[in-house]
mmCIF file of C-alpha atoms in Angstrom:
data_model
loop_
_atom_site.group_PDB
_atom_site.id
_atom_site.type_symbol
_atom_site.label_atom_id
_atom_site.label_comp_id
_atom_site.label_asym_id
_atom_site.label_seq_id
_atom_site.Cartn_x
_atom_site.Cartn_y
_atom_site.Cartn_z
ATOM 1 C CA MET A 1 13.300 14.271 -10.117
ATOM 2 C CA SER A 2 15.446 17.414 -10.254
ATOM 3 C CA ALA A 3 14.370 20.381 -8.170
ATOM 4 C CA ARG A 4 12.908 23.313 -10.081
ATOM 5 C CA ILE A 5 15.056 26.367 -9.559
ATOM 6 C CA ASP A 6 12.539 28.884 -10.914
ATOM 7 C CA LEU A 7 10.006 28.708 -8.089
ATOM 8 C CA VAL A 8 9.731 31.794 -5.900
ATOM 9 C CA PRO A 9 6.936 32.160 -3.317
ATOM 10 C CA LEU A 10 4.166 34.637 -4.021
ATOM 11 C CA GLN A 11 4.683 37.913 -2.159
ATOM 12 C CA PRO A 12 2.254 40.488 -0.770
ATOM 13 C CA GLY A 13 0.735 42.289 -3.735
ATOM 14 C CA ASP A 14 0.833 39.227 -5.997
ATOM 15 C CA ARG A 15 -2.450 37.851 -7.274
ATOM 16 C CA ALA A 16 -2.949 34.221 -6.321
ATOM 17 C CA PRO A 17 -3.805 31.738 -9.089
ATOM 18 C CA ASN A 18 -6.989 29.731 -9.086
ATOM 19 C CA VAL A 19 -6.512 26.166 -7.861
ATOM 20 C CA VAL A 20 -9.231 23.491 -7.914
ATOM 21 C CA LEU A 21 -8.856 20.563 -5.518
ATOM 22 C CA ASP A 22 -10.847 17.663 -4.069
ATOM 23 C CA ALA A 23 -12.492 18.562 -0.774
ATOM 24 C CA ILE A 24 -11.658 16.334 2.183
ATOM 25 C CA THR A 25 -14.089 17.486 4.851
ATOM 26 C CA GLN A 26 -17.029 17.929 2.499
ATOM 27 C CA GLU A 27 -18.120 16.589 -0.858
ATOM 28 C CA GLY A 28 -17.097 17.971 -4.236
ATOM 29 C CA LYS A 29 -14.374 20.409 -5.209
ATOM 30 C CA ILE A 30 -12.902 23.525 -3.649
ATOM 31 C CA ALA A 31 -11.596 26.338 -5.855
ATOM 32 C CA LEU A 32 -9.818 29.480 -4.722
ATOM 33 C CA ASP A 33 -12.022 31.372 -7.162
ATOM 34 C CA ASP A 34 -14.954 30.391 -4.915
ATOM 35 C CA PHE A 35 -13.717 32.994 -2.422
ATOM 36 C CA ARG A 36 -12.938 35.822 -4.839
ATOM 37 C CA GLY A 37 -15.309 38.722 -4.407
ATOM 38 C CA GLN A 38 -16.801 36.979 -1.372
ATOM 39 C CA LYS A 39 -14.376 36.919 1.545
ATOM 40 C CA PRO A 40 -10.676 36.828 2.426
ATOM 41 C CA VAL A 41 -9.128 33.391 2.932
ATOM 42 C CA LEU A 42 -6.104 32.048 4.771
ATOM 43 C CA VAL A 43 -4.605 29.280 2.629
ATOM 44 C CA GLY A 44 -2.325 26.814 4.407
ATOM 45 C CA LEU A 45 -0.251 24.709 2.006
ATOM 46 C CA PHE A 46 1.257 21.835 3.963
ATOM 47 C CA ARG A 47 3.107 18.605 3.345
ATOM 48 C CA GLY A 48 1.146 15.401 3.680
ATOM 49 C CA LEU A 49 -0.306 14.109 6.904
ATOM 50 C CA HIS A 50 2.783 11.893 7.076
ATOM 51 C CA CYS A 51 4.638 15.030 8.250
ATOM 52 C CA ALA A 52 4.425 15.259 12.038
ATOM 53 C CA PHE A 53 5.250 18.975 11.946
ATOM 54 C CA CYS A 54 2.488 19.664 9.422
ATOM 55 C CA ARG A 55 -0.067 17.788 11.503
ATOM 56 C CA ARG A 56 0.680 20.307 14.226
ATOM 57 C CA HIS A 57 0.513 23.273 11.834
ATOM 58 C CA ILE A 58 -2.865 22.045 10.590
ATOM 59 C CA ALA A 59 -4.183 21.748 14.131
ATOM 60 C CA ALA A 60 -2.884 25.242 14.935
ATOM 61 C CA GLN A 61 -4.629 26.726 11.887
ATOM 62 C CA ALA A 62 -7.822 24.886 12.844
ATOM 63 C CA ARG A 63 -7.670 26.397 16.342
ATOM 64 C CA LEU A 64 -7.550 29.869 14.775
ATOM 65 C CA ASP A 65 -10.621 29.160 12.666
ATOM 66 C CA PRO A 66 -13.270 30.558 15.078
ATOM 67 C CA GLU A 67 -11.360 33.837 15.429
ATOM 68 C CA LEU A 68 -10.882 34.043 11.667
ATOM 69 C CA ARG A 69 -14.577 33.405 10.992
ATOM 70 C CA GLU A 70 -15.504 36.053 13.544
ATOM 71 C CA LYS A 71 -13.617 38.531 11.371
ATOM 72 C CA GLY A 72 -15.204 37.218 8.164
ATOM 73 C CA VAL A 73 -12.106 35.348 6.982
ATOM 74 C CA GLU A 74 -12.265 31.749 5.697
ATOM 75 C CA SER A 75 -9.532 29.187 6.310
ATOM 76 C CA LEU A 76 -8.456 26.501 3.831
ATOM 77 C CA THR A 77 -6.003 23.728 4.672
ATOM 78 C CA VAL A 78 -4.330 21.903 1.762
ATOM 79 C CA VAL A 79 -2.465 18.640 2.329
ATOM 80 C CA ASN A 80 -0.263 16.548 0.049
ATOM 81 C CA THR A 81 -2.207 13.385 0.921
ATOM 82 C CA PRO A 82 -4.509 11.266 -1.309
ATOM 83 C CA ILE A 83 -8.175 11.975 -0.701
ATOM 84 C CA GLU A 84 -9.212 8.652 0.851
ATOM 85 C CA ARG A 85 -6.229 8.567 3.210
ATOM 86 C CA ALA A 86 -6.906 12.169 4.236
ATOM 87 C CA ARG A 87 -10.604 11.523 4.851
ATOM 88 C CA LEU A 88 -9.751 8.518 7.001
ATOM 89 C CA TYR A 89 -7.316 10.575 9.078
ATOM 90 C CA PHE A 90 -9.779 13.406 9.723
ATOM 91 C CA ARG A 91 -12.521 10.920 10.514
ATOM 92 C CA TYR A 92 -10.438 9.717 13.454
ATOM 93 C CA HIS A 93 -8.951 13.146 14.197
ATOM 94 C CA PRO A 94 -11.903 15.486 13.677
ATOM 95 C CA MET A 95 -11.325 19.236 13.723
ATOM 96 C CA PRO A 96 -14.584 21.201 13.964
ATOM 97 C CA ASN A 97 -15.342 23.398 10.945
ATOM 98 C CA LEU A 98 -12.044 22.484 9.247
ATOM 99 C CA LEU A 99 -12.176 23.162 5.518
ATOM 100 C CA ALA A 100 -9.516 20.968 3.924
ATOM 101 C CA ALA A 101 -8.527 19.853 0.442
ATOM 102 C CA SER A 102 -6.334 17.104 -0.976
ATOM 103 C CA ASP A 103 -3.474 17.863 -3.358
ATOM 104 C CA PRO A 104 -1.405 14.696 -3.891
ATOM 105 C CA GLU A 105 0.295 16.248 -6.931
ATOM 106 C CA ARG A 106 1.273 19.420 -4.986
ATOM 107 C CA ALA A 107 -0.096 21.582 -7.816
ATOM 108 C CA SER A 108 -1.132 24.295 -5.364
ATOM 109 C CA HIS A 109 2.330 24.392 -3.798
ATOM 110 C CA ARG A 110 3.939 24.971 -7.198
ATOM 111 C CA ALA A 111 1.290 27.537 -8.132
ATOM 112 C CA PHE A 112 2.168 29.536 -5.018
ATOM 113 C CA GLY A 113 5.891 29.188 -5.751
ATOM 114 C CA LEU A 114 6.902 26.794 -2.974
ATOM 115 C CA PRO A 115 9.918 24.672 -4.011
ATOM 116 C CA ASN A 116 10.184 20.943 -3.429
ATOM 117 C CA LEU A 117 13.525 20.685 -1.664
ATOM 118 C CA GLU A 118 15.802 17.969 -3.072
ATOM 119 C CA PHE A 119 18.022 16.081 -0.624
ATOM 120 C CA THR A 120 21.515 15.521 -2.054
ATOM 121 C CA GLN A 121 24.718 13.837 -0.980
ATOM 122 C CA ASP A 122 26.793 16.981 -0.639
ATOM 123 C CA GLU A 123 25.237 19.912 -2.537
ATOM 124 C CA THR A 124 23.215 22.712 -0.982
ATOM 125 C CA ASN A 125 21.495 25.375 -3.068
ATOM 126 C CA TRP A 126 18.754 26.656 -0.806
ATOM 127 C CA PRO A 127 15.769 26.527 -1.219
ATOM 128 C CA TYR A 128 16.045 23.983 -4.032
ATOM 129 C CA LYS A 129 18.681 21.538 -2.782
ATOM 130 C CA VAL A 130 20.103 20.630 0.603
ATOM 131 C CA SER A 131 22.791 18.130 1.561
ATOM 132 C CA MET A 132 21.888 15.427 4.039
ATOM 133 C CA ALA A 133 24.595 16.732 6.371
ATOM 134 C CA ALA A 134 23.120 20.234 6.305
ATOM 135 C CA ALA A 135 19.629 18.834 6.882
ATOM 136 C CA LYS A 136 20.811 16.842 9.881
ATOM 137 C CA ASP A 137 22.498 19.940 11.276
ATOM 138 C CA MET A 138 19.106 21.673 11.482
ATOM 139 C CA ARG A 139 17.411 21.641 14.869
ATOM 140 C CA VAL A 140 13.712 21.462 15.622
ATOM 141 C CA ASP A 141 12.646 22.857 18.980
ATOM 142 C CA ILE A 142 9.053 22.272 20.052
ATOM 143 C CA PRO A 143 8.849 22.920 23.806
ATOM 144 C CA GLY A 144 6.429 20.585 25.515
ATOM 145 C CA GLU A 145 6.550 18.120 22.649
ATOM 146 C CA LEU A 146 10.237 17.314 22.190
ATOM 147 C CA PRO A 147 12.495 16.591 25.162
ATOM 148 C CA THR A 148 15.310 18.598 23.556
ATOM 149 C CA PRO A 149 16.044 20.252 20.183
ATOM 150 C CA MET A 150 16.523 17.471 17.618
ATOM 151 C CA ASP A 151 17.488 17.081 13.999
ATOM 152 C CA PRO A 152 14.395 16.922 11.748
ATOM 153 C CA PHE A 153 14.622 13.189 11.114
ATOM 154 C CA ALA A 154 14.924 12.259 14.791
ATOM 155 C CA ALA A 155 12.213 14.756 15.735
ATOM 156 C CA SER A 156 9.847 13.361 13.101
ATOM 157 C CA GLU A 157 10.392 9.813 14.326
ATOM 158 C CA PHE A 158 9.869 10.873 17.936
ATOM 159 C CA LEU A 159 6.614 12.720 17.148
ATOM 160 C CA ASP A 160 5.242 9.890 14.994
ATOM 161 C CA LYS A 161 5.698 7.520 17.928
ATOM 162 C CA LYS A 162 4.125 10.035 20.274
ATOM 163 C CA ASP A 163 1.144 10.424 17.919
ATOM 164 C CA HIS A 164 0.922 6.650 17.274
ATOM 165 C CA TYR A 165 0.969 7.591 13.594
ATOM 166 C CA GLU A 166 1.370 4.621 11.270
ATOM 167 C CA VAL A 167 2.798 5.414 7.845
ATOM 168 C CA THR A 168 0.730 3.778 5.107
ATOM 169 C CA GLU A 169 1.546 2.905 1.519
ATOM 170 C CA ALA A 170 -0.257 6.079 0.442
ATOM 171 C CA ASP A 171 1.969 8.099 2.771
ATOM 172 C CA GLU A 172 5.089 6.417 1.418
ATOM 173 C CA GLN A 173 4.086 7.317 -2.142
ATOM 174 C CA MET A 174 3.762 10.977 -1.164
ATOM 175 C CA MET A 175 7.056 10.933 0.734
ATOM 176 C CA ALA A 176 8.879 9.413 -2.229
ATOM 177 C CA THR A 177 8.280 12.526 -4.331
ATOM 178 C CA GLY A 178 7.416 15.281 -1.858
ATOM 179 C CA HIS A 179 9.384 14.622 1.323
ATOM 180 C CA GLY A 180 11.155 17.974 0.907
ATOM 181 C CA GLN A 181 8.152 20.048 -0.120
ATOM 182 C CA LEU A 182 8.420 23.464 1.506
ATOM 183 C CA ILE A 183 5.245 24.829 3.023
ATOM 184 C CA GLY A 184 3.583 28.158 3.632
ATOM 185 C CA GLN A 185 0.511 30.095 4.596
ATOM 186 C CA PHE A 186 -0.912 32.894 2.459
ATOM 187 C CA LEU A 187 -3.596 35.377 3.436
ATOM 188 C CA LEU A 188 -5.609 36.475 0.407
ATOM 189 C CA ASP A 189 -7.959 39.446 0.359
ATOM 190 C CA ARG A 190 -11.393 39.424 -1.280
ATOM 191 C CA GLN A 191 -9.816 39.995 -4.685
ATOM 192 C CA GLY A 192 -7.445 37.040 -4.281
ATOM 193 C CA VAL A 193 -4.362 39.217 -3.741
ATOM 194 C CA VAL A 194 -1.738 38.075 -1.238
ATOM 195 C CA ARG A 195 -1.631 40.431 1.744
ATOM 196 C CA TRP A 196 0.543 38.410 4.143
ATOM 197 C CA SER A 197 2.560 35.206 3.977
ATOM 198 C CA PHE A 198 4.762 32.918 6.024
ATOM 199 C CA THR A 199 6.862 30.221 4.355
ATOM 200 C CA GLU A 200 9.804 27.928 5.071
ATOM 201 C CA VAL A 201 11.725 29.427 2.157
ATOM 202 C CA PRO A 202 13.592 32.520 3.484
ATOM 203 C CA GLU A 203 17.025 32.761 5.061
ATOM 204 C CA GLY A 204 18.499 29.386 4.257
ATOM 205 C CA GLY A 205 16.000 27.331 6.196
ATOM 206 C CA ARG A 206 15.774 29.434 9.337
ATOM 207 C CA TYR A 207 11.999 29.043 9.345
ATOM 208 C CA MET A 208 11.913 25.325 8.590
ATOM 209 C CA PHE A 209 9.316 23.530 10.732
ATOM 210 C CA GLY A 210 8.391 26.846 12.341
ATOM 211 C CA ALA A 211 5.058 28.595 12.629
ATOM 212 C CA PRO A 212 4.015 32.208 12.088
ATOM 213 C CA ASN A 213 3.619 34.574 15.004
ATOM 214 C CA PRO A 214 -0.136 34.457 15.809
ATOM 215 C CA GLN A 215 -0.215 38.165 16.668
ATOM 216 C CA GLU A 216 1.336 39.113 13.317
ATOM 217 C CA LEU A 217 -1.103 36.865 11.480
ATOM 218 C CA MET A 218 -4.166 38.240 13.290
ATOM 219 C CA SER A 219 -2.951 41.808 12.723
ATOM 220 C CA ALA A 220 -2.841 41.067 8.981
ATOM 221 C CA VAL A 221 -6.281 39.449 9.221
ATOM 222 C CA SER A 222 -7.678 42.577 10.837
ATOM 223 C CA GLN A 223 -6.354 44.629 7.923
ATOM 224 C CA VAL A 224 -7.902 42.506 5.170
ATOM 225 C CA ALA A 225 -11.172 42.162 7.107
ATOM 226 C CA GLN A 226 -11.774 45.922 7.137
#
């Protein structure tokens, strides 16, 4: 599938679209319109649970949840994993109060303008295409988790072994079409307008596999919570 070259992430001031997804950690559906007029929400749009880096981003967002709730801000985690596989994972890796939704088609990622990066033999057109050589030249540095900065593929393999994560057929199906899905977090105010964001898109991949500065995020949260 060719990468779409018209996707640009939503920016502060943009109104977020409504997205309706299957809930993972509760029954029924979750819609972004459920929060409009009610409370601000931090939306984390991640790759599937097959992504070792995203599993850590999800856990980090979950750890922020009590502080967010204290300020009246909800937190929604969206994963590119089929519902049953996702429910099984969170059953064995429970995260208190985590509100999560399944998006195997990555409709929410496209709606927020996050490209699905295509891996090519020798062509790079960031953030839509990247050559395998360029991808392997990237370095992931997670102090305390990786023994040394590694290329993304080696780092992913190392972390999967560390986590004892077994890739299932459902994971493989998601990886086949969304292995290069770029991710992001978007803070929406009560009207559903983006007030802060962090994505992997800018600056040629500089922020790939990275995480937002917690102080910057909580400063933005304090602003929308007023």
